[in-house]
Amino acid sequence: MTLANGEIAELLSGVAARAEGHRARAYRRAAHHAITWPEEASDVVEAGHPLTVLPGVGDRLAARIGGWLEDPPEVPEPPPERAGFSTFAAARATVRAHPEWRAELRGDHQMHTHHSDGHASVAEMARASIALGHRHAVVTDHSGGLKIANGMDEARVDAQGTEIAAVNAQLAGDGFRVLHGLETNLSVTGEPDMDAAFLARLDVVLGSFHSQLRVDGDQTARYVAALSARGFHVLGHPRCRMYDRRVGLHADWERVFAAARDHGKAIEIDCHPNRQDVDVDLARLAAEAGVWISIGTDAHDEAELRFVDLGLATAIDAGIPRERILNYMDADELLAWARDRR
């Protein structure tokens, strides 16, 4: 038996649960690193490289993981807050087996810059997107209702639009285009926190819940109300789950996806390793409902843009046709799609 990175992550989480203080925190961080390793640890060993080439792995951790690889222990089923998460290494292998998915991809539809809680400029995120082969990127910084994420008011959104226009002028020769989007904060009752007329001036708008995310009851009505609201095009990170932190919201997802289809809204596959929202099972339900899909890395710096493969692998495994995924449209087609839904 060979341990995959996801199983190593679960073993590390188990050690963290039994440890205390800084040791518990260190193993918890190591589990998060294992989710994002670009290669399977077993392949690193087989290639004759030390495990310390993997991010976040020091000598002691390498020795522990090496012991597990030599004599694999039983791996318990993950608890709900860690269930259904894939790994970057597994996603890359899936995408490598389907190279047309990467070759035909046009853009990434969620990312953040220093205009809200990101750590890079619009130009830096654009150039990093170009390096990945993208033809456009939708910048979706947070709206004003999310103060904790430095959300923007209307004046700041307009100022960002001016900057985006300048970046597009600089990059015109590269055949690349930055689209001015926004991640508008949805209230508990499903209302966007910005006026629909203002949001209509933007290219592509995500609507996402960011509050009351640990409630246990059925939240179907909350989603259906949000999807009937004007002002946004894509329901962002629908479940609102976070790896090893919260399981996310519960809903009748068949009803939610039917409401998205009926109101002409897309469902996002969020590629961030800590979100992976939606997972393959929910993505398959969305495909059966005939809803549009948007893939976004939710990147907050240039390095996180590479995790788009997690979203592509989810779509591949769920059997979603590329014709139903917005990221396979060129920029003008995407803008036309958004205009049709205003």
GROMACS .gro file of C-alpha atoms in nm:
model
  342
    1MET     CA    1   0.000   0.000   0.000
    2THR     CA    2   0.126   0.348  -0.090
    3LEU     CA    3   0.012   0.647   0.111
    4ALA     CA    4  -0.124   0.939  -0.090
    5ASN     CA    5  -0.075   1.297   0.026
    6GLY     CA    6  -0.435   1.321   0.146
    7GLU     CA    7  -0.380   1.022   0.372
    8ILE     CA    8  -0.057   1.173   0.503
    9ALA     CA    9  -0.249   1.493   0.577
   10GLU     CA   10  -0.504   1.295   0.778
   11LEU     CA   11  -0.229   1.117   0.973
   12LEU     CA   12  -0.067   1.451   1.050
   13SER     CA   13  -0.402   1.589   1.166
   14GLY     CA   14  -0.439   1.289   1.394
   15VAL     CA   15  -0.100   1.359   1.553
   16ALA     CA   16  -0.200   1.724   1.594
   17ALA     CA   17  -0.518   1.622   1.775
   18ARG     CA   18  -0.316   1.421   2.027
   19ALA     CA   19  -0.046   1.687   2.075
   20GLU     CA   20  -0.054   2.013   2.268
   21GLY     CA   21   0.071   2.367   2.227
   22HIS     CA   22   0.326   2.441   1.957
   23ARG     CA   23   0.353   2.074   1.854
   24ALA     CA   24  -0.019   2.059   1.779
   25ARG     CA   25   0.003   2.379   1.575
   26ALA     CA   26   0.309   2.253   1.388
   27TYR     CA   27   0.142   1.926   1.285
   28ARG     CA   28  -0.176   2.108   1.188
   29ARG     CA   29   0.029   2.337   0.962
   30ALA     CA   30   0.203   2.034   0.820
   31ALA     CA   31  -0.133   1.878   0.730
   32HIS     CA   32  -0.227   2.195   0.541
   33HIS     CA   33   0.107   2.182   0.358
   34ALA     CA   34   0.046   1.819   0.259
   35ILE     CA   35  -0.276   1.921   0.083
   36THR     CA   36  -0.078   2.165  -0.134
   37TRP     CA   37   0.237   1.962  -0.212
   38PRO     CA   38   0.282   1.962  -0.590
   39GLU     CA   39   0.396   1.598  -0.602
   40GLU     CA   40   0.303   1.285  -0.412
   41ALA     CA   41   0.546   1.229  -0.125
   42SER     CA   42   0.582   0.867  -0.234
   43ASP     CA   43   0.696   0.981  -0.580
   44VAL     CA   44   0.953   1.213  -0.424
   45VAL     CA   45   1.101   0.921  -0.229
   46GLU     CA   46   1.089   0.690  -0.531
   47ALA     CA   47   1.279   0.950  -0.733
   48GLY     CA   48   1.555   0.946  -0.471
   49HIS     CA   49   1.491   1.296  -0.337
   50PRO     CA   50   1.468   1.386   0.032
   51LEU     CA   51   1.121   1.470   0.161
   52THR     CA   52   1.259   1.802   0.277
   53VAL     CA   53   1.218   1.928  -0.082
   54LEU     CA   54   0.844   1.947  -0.006
   55PRO     CA   55   0.717   2.279   0.136
   56GLY     CA   56   0.696   2.285   0.514
   57VAL     CA   57   0.890   1.960   0.568
   58GLY     CA   58   1.191   1.971   0.797
   59ASP     CA   59   1.418   1.689   0.903
   60ARG     CA   60   1.200   1.563   1.191
   61LEU     CA   61   0.881   1.571   0.990
   62ALA     CA   62   1.057   1.403   0.697
   63ALA     CA   63   1.164   1.119   0.925
   64ARG     CA   64   0.809   1.070   1.051
   65ILE     CA   65   0.652   1.077   0.705
   66GLY     CA   66   0.928   0.852   0.572
   67GLY     CA   67   0.845   0.597   0.840
   68TRP     CA   68   0.478   0.603   0.741
   69LEU     CA   69   0.570   0.553   0.376
   70GLU     CA   70   0.791   0.254   0.460
   71ASP     CA   71   0.532   0.095   0.691
   72PRO     CA   72   0.191   0.251   0.618
   73PRO     CA   73  -0.037   0.267   0.922
   74GLU     CA   74  -0.414   0.245   0.904
   75VAL     CA   75  -0.560   0.582   0.804
   76PRO     CA   76  -0.888   0.670   0.979
   77GLU     CA   77  -1.183   0.821   0.797
   78PRO     CA   78  -1.156   1.199   0.815
   79PRO     CA   79  -1.410   1.390   1.026
   80PRO     CA   80  -1.668   1.605   0.844
   81GLU     CA   81  -1.452   1.917   0.856
   82ARG     CA   82  -1.182   1.739   0.651
   83ALA     CA   83  -1.393   1.504   0.441
   84GLY     CA   84  -1.410   1.537   0.065
   85PHE     CA   85  -1.092   1.741   0.019
   86SER     CA   86  -0.851   1.651  -0.259
   87THR     CA   87  -0.483   1.742  -0.289
   88PHE     CA   88  -0.294   1.956  -0.536
   89ALA     CA   89  -0.080   1.659  -0.640
   90ALA     CA   90  -0.387   1.448  -0.720
   91ALA     CA   91  -0.547   1.736  -0.909
   92ARG     CA   92  -0.235   1.792  -1.118
   93ALA     CA   93  -0.230   1.424  -1.212
   94THR     CA   94  -0.594   1.443  -1.324
   95VAL     CA   95  -0.531   1.753  -1.534
   96ARG     CA   96  -0.218   1.601  -1.689
   97ALA     CA   97  -0.434   1.309  -1.801
   98HIS     CA   98  -0.673   1.555  -1.971
   99PRO     CA   99  -0.438   1.817  -2.123
  100GLU     CA  100  -0.712   1.977  -2.334
  101TRP     CA  101  -0.869   2.117  -2.016
  102ARG     CA  102  -0.563   2.327  -1.944
  103ALA     CA  103  -0.494   2.411  -2.309
  104GLU     CA  104  -0.843   2.549  -2.371
  105LEU     CA  105  -0.882   2.733  -2.039
  106ARG     CA  106  -0.926   3.108  -2.092
  107GLY     CA  107  -0.925   3.263  -1.747
  108ASP     CA  108  -0.954   3.257  -1.369
  109HIS     CA  109  -1.275   3.408  -1.229
  110GLN     CA  110  -1.197   3.490  -0.867
  111MET     CA  111  -0.890   3.664  -0.727
  112HIS     CA  112  -0.809   3.939  -0.479
  113THR     CA  113  -0.558   4.223  -0.481
  114HIS     CA  114  -0.431   4.474  -0.229
  115HIS     CA  115  -0.750   4.674  -0.295
  116SER     CA  116  -0.911   4.444  -0.036
  117ASP     CA  117  -0.738   4.154   0.142
  118GLY     CA  118  -0.501   4.037  -0.131
  119HIS     CA  119  -0.123   4.072  -0.122
  120ALA     CA  120  -0.042   4.178  -0.479
  121SER     CA  121  -0.137   4.453  -0.720
  122VAL     CA  122  -0.374   4.421  -1.014
  123ALA     CA  123  -0.074   4.430  -1.250
  124GLU     CA  124   0.112   4.160  -1.055
  125MET     CA  125  -0.188   3.928  -1.056
  126ALA     CA  126  -0.237   3.992  -1.427
  127ARG     CA  127   0.124   3.910  -1.514
  128ALA     CA  128   0.112   3.595  -1.303
  129SER     CA  129  -0.206   3.493  -1.487
  130ILE     CA  130  -0.034   3.549  -1.821
  131ALA     CA  131   0.252   3.326  -1.706
  132LEU     CA  132  -0.002   3.048  -1.647
  133GLY     CA  133  -0.133   3.084  -2.002
  134HIS     CA  134  -0.458   3.265  -1.921
  135ARG     CA  135  -0.612   3.512  -2.166
  136HIS     CA  136  -0.815   3.705  -1.909
  137ALA     CA  137  -0.864   3.735  -1.534
  138VAL     CA  138  -1.161   3.855  -1.330
  139VAL     CA  139  -1.044   4.062  -1.033
  140THR     CA  140  -1.305   4.022  -0.758
  141ASP     CA  141  -1.202   4.217  -0.451
  142HIS     CA  142  -1.442   4.233  -0.158
  143SER     CA  143  -1.725   4.482  -0.131
  144GLY     CA  144  -1.776   4.725   0.153
  145GLY     CA  145  -1.996   4.505   0.370
  146LEU     CA  146  -1.703   4.280   0.458
  147LYS     CA  147  -1.500   4.516   0.674
  148ILE     CA  148  -1.272   4.243   0.806
  149ALA     CA  149  -1.145   4.189   0.449
  150ASN     CA  150  -1.094   4.562   0.381
  151GLY     CA  151  -1.404   4.567   0.162
  152MET     CA  152  -1.437   4.854  -0.085
  153ASP     CA  153  -1.703   5.122  -0.101
  154GLU     CA  154  -1.827   5.257  -0.434
  155ALA     CA  155  -1.557   5.526  -0.460
  156ARG     CA  156  -1.281   5.269  -0.408
  157VAL     CA  157  -1.439   5.032  -0.660
  158ASP     CA  158  -1.440   5.316  -0.915
  159ALA     CA  159  -1.075   5.394  -0.839
  160GLN     CA  160  -0.988   5.030  -0.894
  161GLY     CA  161  -1.165   5.046  -1.229
  162THR     CA  162  -0.936   5.329  -1.334
  163GLU     CA  163  -0.632   5.122  -1.236
  164ILE     CA  164  -0.763   4.819  -1.425
  165ALA     CA  165  -0.807   5.030  -1.738
  166ALA     CA  166  -0.445   5.144  -1.708
  167VAL     CA  167  -0.321   4.786  -1.661
  168ASN     CA  168  -0.517   4.674  -1.967
  169ALA     CA  169  -0.357   4.949  -2.171
  170GLN     CA  170  -0.013   4.829  -2.059
  171LEU     CA  171  -0.091   4.465  -2.141
  172ALA     CA  172  -0.270   4.521  -2.471
  173GLY     CA  173   0.021   4.375  -2.665
  174ASP     CA  174   0.001   4.052  -2.465
  175GLY     CA  175  -0.355   3.978  -2.578
  176PHE     CA  176  -0.460   3.969  -2.214
  177ARG     CA  177  -0.747   4.145  -2.043
  178VAL     CA  178  -0.835   4.216  -1.680
  179LEU     CA  179  -1.209   4.220  -1.618
  180HIS     CA  180  -1.340   4.439  -1.336
  181GLY     CA  181  -1.539   4.220  -1.102
  182LEU     CA  182  -1.635   4.224  -0.737
  183GLU     CA  183  -1.720   3.976  -0.463
  184THR     CA  184  -2.028   4.132  -0.311
  185ASN     CA  185  -2.117   4.025   0.040
  186LEU     CA  186  -2.456   3.856   0.076
  187SER     CA  187  -2.655   3.920   0.392
  188VAL     CA  188  -2.801   3.633   0.594
  189THR     CA  189  -3.126   3.694   0.407
  190GLY     CA  190  -2.949   3.680   0.070
  191GLU     CA  191  -2.927   4.048  -0.023
  192PRO     CA  192  -2.614   4.194  -0.190
  193ASP     CA  193  -2.453   4.472   0.012
  194MET     CA  194  -2.428   4.709  -0.285
  195ASP     CA  195  -2.693   4.867  -0.502
  196ALA     CA  196  -2.788   4.657  -0.806
  197ALA     CA  197  -2.756   4.958  -1.038
  198PHE     CA  198  -2.397   5.013  -0.925
  199LEU     CA  199  -2.312   4.643  -0.955
  200ALA     CA  200  -2.450   4.645  -1.310
  201ARG     CA  201  -2.160   4.872  -1.411
  202LEU     CA  202  -1.911   4.593  -1.336
  203ASP     CA  203  -1.811   4.311  -1.568
  204VAL     CA  204  -1.873   4.000  -1.355
  205VAL     CA  205  -1.998   3.997  -0.995
  206LEU     CA  206  -1.977   3.715  -0.742
  207GLY     CA  207  -2.218   3.698  -0.449
  208SER     CA  208  -2.094   3.515  -0.139
  209PHE     CA  209  -2.204   3.450   0.217
  210HIS     CA  210  -1.951   3.544   0.485
  211SER     CA  211  -2.157   3.538   0.806
  212GLN     CA  212  -2.344   3.281   1.017
  213LEU     CA  213  -2.150   3.000   0.852
  214ARG     CA  214  -2.159   2.751   1.141
  215VAL     CA  215  -2.535   2.711   1.178
  216ASP     CA  216  -2.662   2.353   1.168
  217GLY     CA  217  -3.009   2.395   1.023
  218ASP     CA  218  -3.119   2.372   0.663
  219GLN     CA  219  -3.026   2.689   0.474
  220THR     CA  220  -3.207   2.621   0.146
  221ALA     CA  221  -3.436   2.923   0.181
  222ARG     CA  222  -3.134   3.146   0.235
  223TYR     CA  223  -2.979   3.030  -0.091
  224VAL     CA  224  -3.299   3.048  -0.293
  225ALA     CA  225  -3.358   3.404  -0.173
  226ALA     CA  226  -3.003   3.505  -0.268
  227LEU     CA  227  -3.026   3.349  -0.612
  228SER     CA  228  -3.340   3.548  -0.688
  229ALA     CA  229  -3.167   3.877  -0.602
  230ARG     CA  230  -3.043   4.116  -0.868
  231GLY     CA  231  -2.686   4.238  -0.896
  232PHE     CA  232  -2.460   3.934  -0.914
  233HIS     CA  233  -2.387   3.657  -1.162
  234VAL     CA  234  -2.206   3.380  -0.972
  235LEU     CA  235  -2.274   3.226  -0.630
  236GLY     CA  236  -1.926   3.217  -0.474
  237HIS     CA  237  -1.792   2.930  -0.259
  238PRO     CA  238  -2.147   2.803  -0.195
  239ARG     CA  239  -2.096   2.576   0.106
  240CYS     CA  240  -1.857   2.817   0.280
  241ARG     CA  241  -1.660   2.526   0.422
  242MET     CA  242  -1.298   2.553   0.537
  243TYR     CA  243  -1.050   2.268   0.572
  244ASP     CA  244  -1.023   2.152   0.935
  245ARG     CA  245  -1.225   2.455   1.053
  246ARG     CA  246  -1.591   2.424   0.953
  247VAL     CA  247  -1.809   2.187   0.755
  248GLY     CA  248  -2.004   2.464   0.587
  249LEU     CA  249  -2.373   2.525   0.538
  250HIS     CA  250  -2.639   2.260   0.480
  251ALA     CA  251  -2.903   2.284   0.210
  252ASP     CA  252  -3.115   2.089  -0.035
  253TRP     CA  253  -2.857   2.131  -0.308
  254GLU     CA  254  -3.081   2.003  -0.584
  255ARG     CA  255  -3.323   2.289  -0.506
  256VAL     CA  256  -3.036   2.538  -0.479
  257PHE     CA  257  -2.890   2.441  -0.816
  258ALA     CA  258  -3.234   2.443  -0.977
  259ALA     CA  259  -3.285   2.798  -0.845
  260ALA     CA  260  -2.946   2.901  -0.986
  261ARG     CA  261  -3.039   2.756  -1.324
  262ASP     CA  262  -3.382   2.920  -1.325
  263HIS     CA  263  -3.239   3.262  -1.233
  264GLY     CA  264  -2.952   3.235  -1.482
  265LYS     CA  265  -2.678   3.237  -1.220
  266ALA     CA  266  -2.360   3.028  -1.216
  267ILE     CA  267  -2.223   2.818  -0.931
  268GLU     CA  268  -1.858   2.862  -0.843
  269ILE     CA  269  -1.606   2.585  -0.797
  270ASP     CA  270  -1.364   2.756  -0.560
  271CYS     CA  271  -1.014   2.613  -0.608
  272HIS     CA  272  -0.849   2.740  -0.292
  273PRO     CA  273  -0.701   2.433  -0.116
  274ASN     CA  274  -0.867   2.530   0.212
  275ARG     CA  275  -1.210   2.565   0.047
  276GLN     CA  276  -1.242   2.326  -0.251
  277ASP     CA  277  -1.601   2.438  -0.259
  278VAL     CA  278  -1.785   2.267  -0.427
  279ASP     CA  279  -1.650   1.912  -0.412
  280VAL     CA  280  -1.695   1.647  -0.679
  281ASP     CA  281  -2.027   1.514  -0.546
  282LEU     CA  282  -2.188   1.860  -0.540
  283ALA     CA  283  -2.034   1.949  -0.876
  284ARG     CA  284  -2.194   1.638  -1.022
  285LEU     CA  285  -2.533   1.748  -0.886
  286ALA     CA  286  -2.479   2.093  -1.038
  287ALA     CA  287  -2.399   1.933  -1.373
  288GLU     CA  288  -2.716   1.725  -1.359
  289ALA     CA  289  -2.916   2.042  -1.288
  290GLY     CA  290  -2.775   2.205  -1.601
  291VAL     CA  291  -2.642   2.506  -1.413
  292TRP     CA  292  -2.352   2.719  -1.540
  293ILE     CA  293  -2.018   2.672  -1.361
  294SER     CA  294  -1.749   2.930  -1.288
  295ILE     CA  295  -1.403   2.831  -1.166
  296GLY     CA  296  -1.203   3.068  -0.945
  297THR     CA  297  -0.886   3.021  -0.745
  298ASP     CA  298  -0.986   3.274  -0.478
  299ALA     CA  299  -0.616   3.360  -0.494
  300HIS     CA  300  -0.484   3.628  -0.259
  301ASP     CA  301  -0.134   3.631  -0.408
  302GLU     CA  302   0.037   3.525  -0.731
  303ALA     CA  303   0.142   3.182  -0.600
  304GLU     CA  304  -0.215   3.077  -0.521
  305LEU     CA  305  -0.320   3.116  -0.886
  306ARG     CA  306  -0.160   2.777  -0.958
  307PHE     CA  307  -0.435   2.601  -0.764
  308VAL     CA  308  -0.672   2.636  -1.060
  309ASP     CA  309  -0.594   2.268  -1.123
  310LEU     CA  310  -0.798   2.178  -0.814
  311GLY     CA  311  -1.105   2.329  -0.978
  312LEU     CA  312  -1.033   2.177  -1.318
  313ALA     CA  313  -0.990   1.831  -1.164
  314THR     CA  314  -1.319   1.867  -0.978
  315ALA     CA  315  -1.498   1.954  -1.302
  316ILE     CA  316  -1.332   1.666  -1.487
  317ASP     CA  317  -1.417   1.412  -1.219
  318ALA     CA  318  -1.775   1.543  -1.196
  319GLY     CA  319  -1.826   1.506  -1.570
  320ILE     CA  320  -1.909   1.872  -1.631
  321PRO     CA  321  -1.884   1.956  -2.004
  322ARG     CA  322  -1.653   2.247  -2.082
  323GLU     CA  323  -1.940   2.406  -2.276
  324ARG     CA  324  -2.111   2.477  -1.940
  325ILE     CA  325  -1.804   2.632  -1.777
  326LEU     CA  326  -1.762   3.009  -1.808
  327ASN     CA  327  -1.382   2.984  -1.796
  328TYR     CA  328  -1.379   2.834  -2.144
  329MET     CA  329  -1.538   3.146  -2.293
  330ASP     CA  330  -1.319   3.426  -2.419
  331ALA     CA  331  -1.354   3.765  -2.251
  332ASP     CA  332  -1.610   3.904  -2.495
  333GLU     CA  333  -1.826   3.593  -2.470
  334LEU     CA  334  -1.812   3.611  -2.091
  335LEU     CA  335  -1.913   3.977  -2.093
  336ALA     CA  336  -2.205   3.898  -2.325
  337TRP     CA  337  -2.314   3.616  -2.094
  338ALA     CA  338  -2.310   3.855  -1.797
  339ARG     CA  339  -2.500   4.126  -1.985
  340ASP     CA  340  -2.774   3.880  -2.075
  341ARG     CA  341  -2.836   3.824  -1.705
  342ARG     CA  342  -2.871   4.186  -1.595
   0.00000   0.00000   0.00000
